[in-house]
Short mmCIF file of C-alpha atoms in Angstrom, two decimals:
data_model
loop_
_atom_site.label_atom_id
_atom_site.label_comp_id
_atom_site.label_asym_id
_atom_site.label_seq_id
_atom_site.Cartn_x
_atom_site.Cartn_y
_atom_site.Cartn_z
CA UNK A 387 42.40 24.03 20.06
CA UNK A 388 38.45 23.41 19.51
CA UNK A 389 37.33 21.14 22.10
CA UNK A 390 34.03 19.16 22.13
CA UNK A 391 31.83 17.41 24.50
CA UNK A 392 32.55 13.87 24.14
CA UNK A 393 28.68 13.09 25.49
CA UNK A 394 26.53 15.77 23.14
CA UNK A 395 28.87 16.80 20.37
CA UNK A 396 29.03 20.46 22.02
CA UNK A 397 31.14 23.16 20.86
CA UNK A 398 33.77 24.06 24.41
CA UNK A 399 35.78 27.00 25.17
CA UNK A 400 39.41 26.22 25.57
CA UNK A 401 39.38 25.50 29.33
CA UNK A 402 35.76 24.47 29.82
CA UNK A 403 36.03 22.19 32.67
CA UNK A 404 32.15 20.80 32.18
CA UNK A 405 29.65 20.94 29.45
CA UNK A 406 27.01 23.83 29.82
CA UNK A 407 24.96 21.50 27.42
CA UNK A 408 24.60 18.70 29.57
CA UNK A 409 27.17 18.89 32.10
CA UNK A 410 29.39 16.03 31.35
CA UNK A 411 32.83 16.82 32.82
CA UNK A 412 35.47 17.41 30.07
CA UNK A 413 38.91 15.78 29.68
CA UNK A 414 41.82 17.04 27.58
CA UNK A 415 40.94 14.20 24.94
CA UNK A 416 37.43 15.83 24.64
CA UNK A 417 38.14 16.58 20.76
CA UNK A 418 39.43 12.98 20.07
CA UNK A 419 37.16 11.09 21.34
CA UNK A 420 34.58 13.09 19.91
CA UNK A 421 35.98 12.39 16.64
CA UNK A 422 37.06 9.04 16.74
CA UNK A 423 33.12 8.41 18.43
CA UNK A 424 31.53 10.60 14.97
CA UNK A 425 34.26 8.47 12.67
CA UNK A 426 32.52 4.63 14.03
CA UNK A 427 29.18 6.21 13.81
CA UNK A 428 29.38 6.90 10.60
CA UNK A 429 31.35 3.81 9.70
CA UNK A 430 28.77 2.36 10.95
CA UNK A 431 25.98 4.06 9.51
CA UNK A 432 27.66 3.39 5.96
CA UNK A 433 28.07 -0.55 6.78
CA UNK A 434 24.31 -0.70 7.89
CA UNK A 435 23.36 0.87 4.54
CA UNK A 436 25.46 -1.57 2.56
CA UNK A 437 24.17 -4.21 4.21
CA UNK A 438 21.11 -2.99 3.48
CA UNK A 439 21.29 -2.53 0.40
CA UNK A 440 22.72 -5.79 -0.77
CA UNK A 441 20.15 -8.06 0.97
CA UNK A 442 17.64 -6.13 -0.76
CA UNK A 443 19.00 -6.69 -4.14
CA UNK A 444 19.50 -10.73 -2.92
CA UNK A 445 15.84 -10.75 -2.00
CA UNK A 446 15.80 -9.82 -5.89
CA UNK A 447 18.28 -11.94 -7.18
CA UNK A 448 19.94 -9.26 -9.21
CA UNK A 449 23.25 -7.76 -8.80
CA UNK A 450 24.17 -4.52 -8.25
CA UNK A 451 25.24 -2.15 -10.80
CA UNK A 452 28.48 -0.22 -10.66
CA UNK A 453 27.61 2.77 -8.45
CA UNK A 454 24.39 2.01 -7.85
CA UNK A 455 22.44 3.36 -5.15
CA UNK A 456 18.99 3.46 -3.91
CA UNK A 457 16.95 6.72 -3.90
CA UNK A 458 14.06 5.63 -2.08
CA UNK A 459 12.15 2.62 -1.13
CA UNK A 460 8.13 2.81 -1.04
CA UNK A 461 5.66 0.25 0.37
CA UNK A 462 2.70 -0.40 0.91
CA UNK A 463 1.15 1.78 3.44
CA UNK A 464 -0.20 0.53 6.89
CA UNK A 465 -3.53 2.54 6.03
CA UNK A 466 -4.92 -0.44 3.86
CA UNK A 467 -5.99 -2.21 7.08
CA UNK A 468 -8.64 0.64 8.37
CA UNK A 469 -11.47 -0.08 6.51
CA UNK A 470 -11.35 -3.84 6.78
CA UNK A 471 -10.87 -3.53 10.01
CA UNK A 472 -13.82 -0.85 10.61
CA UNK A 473 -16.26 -3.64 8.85
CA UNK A 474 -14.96 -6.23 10.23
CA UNK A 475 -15.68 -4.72 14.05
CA UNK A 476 -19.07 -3.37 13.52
CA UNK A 477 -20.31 -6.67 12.07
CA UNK A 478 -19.02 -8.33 15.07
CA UNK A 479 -20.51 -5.66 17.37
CA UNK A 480 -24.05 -6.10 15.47
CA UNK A 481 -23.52 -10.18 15.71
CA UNK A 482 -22.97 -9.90 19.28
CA UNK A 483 -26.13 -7.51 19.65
CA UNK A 484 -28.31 -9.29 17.51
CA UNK A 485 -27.20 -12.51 17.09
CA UNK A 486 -27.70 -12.69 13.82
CA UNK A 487 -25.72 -15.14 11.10
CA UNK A 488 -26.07 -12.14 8.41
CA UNK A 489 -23.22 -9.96 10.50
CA UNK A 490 -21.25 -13.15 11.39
CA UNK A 491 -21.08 -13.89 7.74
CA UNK A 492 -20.00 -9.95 6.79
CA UNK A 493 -17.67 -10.34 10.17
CA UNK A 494 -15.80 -13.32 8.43
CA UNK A 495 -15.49 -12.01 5.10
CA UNK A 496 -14.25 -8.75 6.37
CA UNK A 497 -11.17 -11.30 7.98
CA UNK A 498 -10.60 -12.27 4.51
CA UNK A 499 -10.55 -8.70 3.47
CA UNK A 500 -7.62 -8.37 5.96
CA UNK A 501 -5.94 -11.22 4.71
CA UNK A 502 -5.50 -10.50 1.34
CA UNK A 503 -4.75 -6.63 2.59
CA UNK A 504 -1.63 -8.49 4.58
CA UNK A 505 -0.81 -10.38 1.48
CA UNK A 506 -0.56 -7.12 -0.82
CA UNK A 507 1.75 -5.43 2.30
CA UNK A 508 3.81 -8.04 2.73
CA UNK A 509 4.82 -8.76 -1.19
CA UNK A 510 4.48 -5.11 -2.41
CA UNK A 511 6.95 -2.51 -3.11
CA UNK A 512 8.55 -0.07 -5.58
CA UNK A 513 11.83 0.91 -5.50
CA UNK A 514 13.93 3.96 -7.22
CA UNK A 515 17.50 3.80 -7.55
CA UNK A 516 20.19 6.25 -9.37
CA UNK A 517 19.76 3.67 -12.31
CA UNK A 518 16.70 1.49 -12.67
CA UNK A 519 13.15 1.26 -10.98
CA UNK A 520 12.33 -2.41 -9.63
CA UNK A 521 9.91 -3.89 -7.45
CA UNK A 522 6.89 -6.30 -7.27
CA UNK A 523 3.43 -6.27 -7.19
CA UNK A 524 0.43 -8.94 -6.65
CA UNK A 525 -0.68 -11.04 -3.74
CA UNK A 526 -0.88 -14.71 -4.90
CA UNK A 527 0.82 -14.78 -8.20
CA UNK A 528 3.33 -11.59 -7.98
CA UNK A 529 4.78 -10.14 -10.60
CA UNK A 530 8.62 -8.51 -10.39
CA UNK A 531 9.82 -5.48 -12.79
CA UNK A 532 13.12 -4.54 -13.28
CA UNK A 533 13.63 -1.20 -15.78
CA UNK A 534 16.15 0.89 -16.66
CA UNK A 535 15.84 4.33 -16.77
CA UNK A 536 16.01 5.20 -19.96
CA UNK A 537 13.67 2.20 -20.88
CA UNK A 538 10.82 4.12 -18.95
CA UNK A 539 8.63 6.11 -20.88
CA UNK A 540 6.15 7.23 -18.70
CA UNK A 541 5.00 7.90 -14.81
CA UNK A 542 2.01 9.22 -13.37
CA UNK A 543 0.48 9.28 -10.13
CA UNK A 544 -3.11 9.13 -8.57
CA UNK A 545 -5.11 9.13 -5.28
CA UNK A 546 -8.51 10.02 -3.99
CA UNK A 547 -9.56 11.49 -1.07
CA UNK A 548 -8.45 8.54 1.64
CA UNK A 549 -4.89 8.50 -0.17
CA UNK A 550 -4.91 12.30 0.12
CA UNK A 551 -5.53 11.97 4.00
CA UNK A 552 -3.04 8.76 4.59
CA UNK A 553 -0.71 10.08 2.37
CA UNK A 554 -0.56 7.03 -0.42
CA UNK A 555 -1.58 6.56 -3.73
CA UNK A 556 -1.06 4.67 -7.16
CA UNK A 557 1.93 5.10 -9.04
CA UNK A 558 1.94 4.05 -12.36
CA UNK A 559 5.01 3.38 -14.60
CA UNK A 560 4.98 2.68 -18.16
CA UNK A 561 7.84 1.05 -19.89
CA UNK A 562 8.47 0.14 -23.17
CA UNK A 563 6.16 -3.14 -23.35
CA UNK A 564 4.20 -3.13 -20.36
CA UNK A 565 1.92 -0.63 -17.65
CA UNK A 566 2.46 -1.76 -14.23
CA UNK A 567 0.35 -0.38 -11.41
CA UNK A 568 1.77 0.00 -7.73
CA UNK A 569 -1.43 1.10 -5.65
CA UNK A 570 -1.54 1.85 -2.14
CA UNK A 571 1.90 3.13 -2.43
CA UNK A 572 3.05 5.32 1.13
CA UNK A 573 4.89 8.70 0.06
CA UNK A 574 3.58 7.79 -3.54
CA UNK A 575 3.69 11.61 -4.49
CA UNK A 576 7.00 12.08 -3.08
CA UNK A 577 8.28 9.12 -5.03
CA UNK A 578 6.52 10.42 -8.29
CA UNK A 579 8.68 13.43 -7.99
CA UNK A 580 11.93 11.62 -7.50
CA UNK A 581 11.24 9.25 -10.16
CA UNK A 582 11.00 12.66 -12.71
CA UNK A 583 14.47 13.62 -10.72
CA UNK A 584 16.62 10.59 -11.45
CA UNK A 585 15.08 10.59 -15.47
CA UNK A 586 16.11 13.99 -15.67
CA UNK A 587 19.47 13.19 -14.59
CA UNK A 588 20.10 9.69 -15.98
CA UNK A 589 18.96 12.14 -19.41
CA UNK A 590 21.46 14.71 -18.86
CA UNK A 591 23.94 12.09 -17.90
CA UNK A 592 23.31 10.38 -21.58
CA UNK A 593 23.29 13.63 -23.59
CA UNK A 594 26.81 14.67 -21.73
CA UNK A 595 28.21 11.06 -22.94
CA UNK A 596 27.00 11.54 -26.49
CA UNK A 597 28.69 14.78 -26.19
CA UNK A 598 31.99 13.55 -25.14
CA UNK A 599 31.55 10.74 -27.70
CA UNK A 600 31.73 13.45 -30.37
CA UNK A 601 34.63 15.55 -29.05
CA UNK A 602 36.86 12.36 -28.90
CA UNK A 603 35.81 11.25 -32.65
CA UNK A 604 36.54 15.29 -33.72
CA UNK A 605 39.62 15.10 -31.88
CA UNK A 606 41.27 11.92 -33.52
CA UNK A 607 40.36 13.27 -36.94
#
């Protein structure tokens, strides 16, 4: 009988006595326990994601469709804040050194800058699931898409030099009646690519339908 360490998930030998991974001394129920403690872990892990899951789609107010789940989540990424930030400390350094209302002014303004950065973290995000894109995007007045995947008709993605370093960017998507621009978007190119993925699928998913649409209507002729 394969045994395992209840503590590290080991592999034993038959009578090992004591883990030679981390020494944890072994019991006859070393293979149970293990199980039974990898069975409510992943319980677990599948409740969390549920839960998850459906407070995201309440934060929404939409309902999930059947067998829907989500591919990947983007937001905004925490890079946004540097340059304010940079600006707004060396105008406060130069106030402090030369006292001057100019800098104080710039220093202010720069807090403003932040604020509105906060704003667009806070109430952006894009996310991809098996059948529709949907997120938001705006600071005061924000606007929410919701899109099928086979309403999309196009998706490209952009970034200079800063986004290249941070790793963000600005995905675009285009549906049938409207452009919608997601900037400062963290793992942008990653979620560009999946984006492609789940089309290609949700296509091959519709052409195998169509197919079996045909067979059925050959068959009852």
């Amino acid at each position: 009988m394969v045994k395992y360490c209840p503590n590290c998930g080991q592999k034993l030998e038959d009578d090992s006595v004591f883990c030679m991974e981390c020494g944890t001394k072994i019991d006859g129920n070393s293979k149970s326990s293990y199980a039974k403690e990898t069975i409510n872990k992943f319980s677990e892990n599948v409740n969390e994601s549920l839960d998850n899951l459906q407070n995201l789609f309440d934060v929404y107010k939409i309902s999930m469709m059947k067998d829907e789940k989500i591919i990947k989540r983007s937001q905004i990424h925490p890079g946004i804040f540097i340059a304010p930030a940079i600006v707004a400390l060396i105008c406060f350094l130069l106030f402090l050194l030369m006292l001057s209302c100019r800098y104080f002014i710039i220093f202010l303004l720069s807090l403003v800058w932040v604020v509105i950065r906060f704003i667009a973290y806070k109430n952006n995000d894009l996310i991809l699931t098996n059948k529709r894109i949907f997120g938001k995007v705006g600071l005061i007045s924000t606007t929410q898409m919701q899109s099928p995947l086979n309403m999309i008709n196009s998706v490209a993605f952009n970034n200079g030099i800063i986004g290249k370093l941070l790793g963000y960017g600005t995905v675009h998507v285009v549906t049938a009646s409207t452009l919608y621009k997601f900037r400062f978007i963290r793992d942008g190119q990653t979620l560009y690519g999946d984006i492609f993925q789940q089309l290609e699928l949700a296509e091959k998913e519709k052409l195998q339908e169509h197919a079996e649409a045909i067979a059925e209507a050959i068959s009852k002729k």
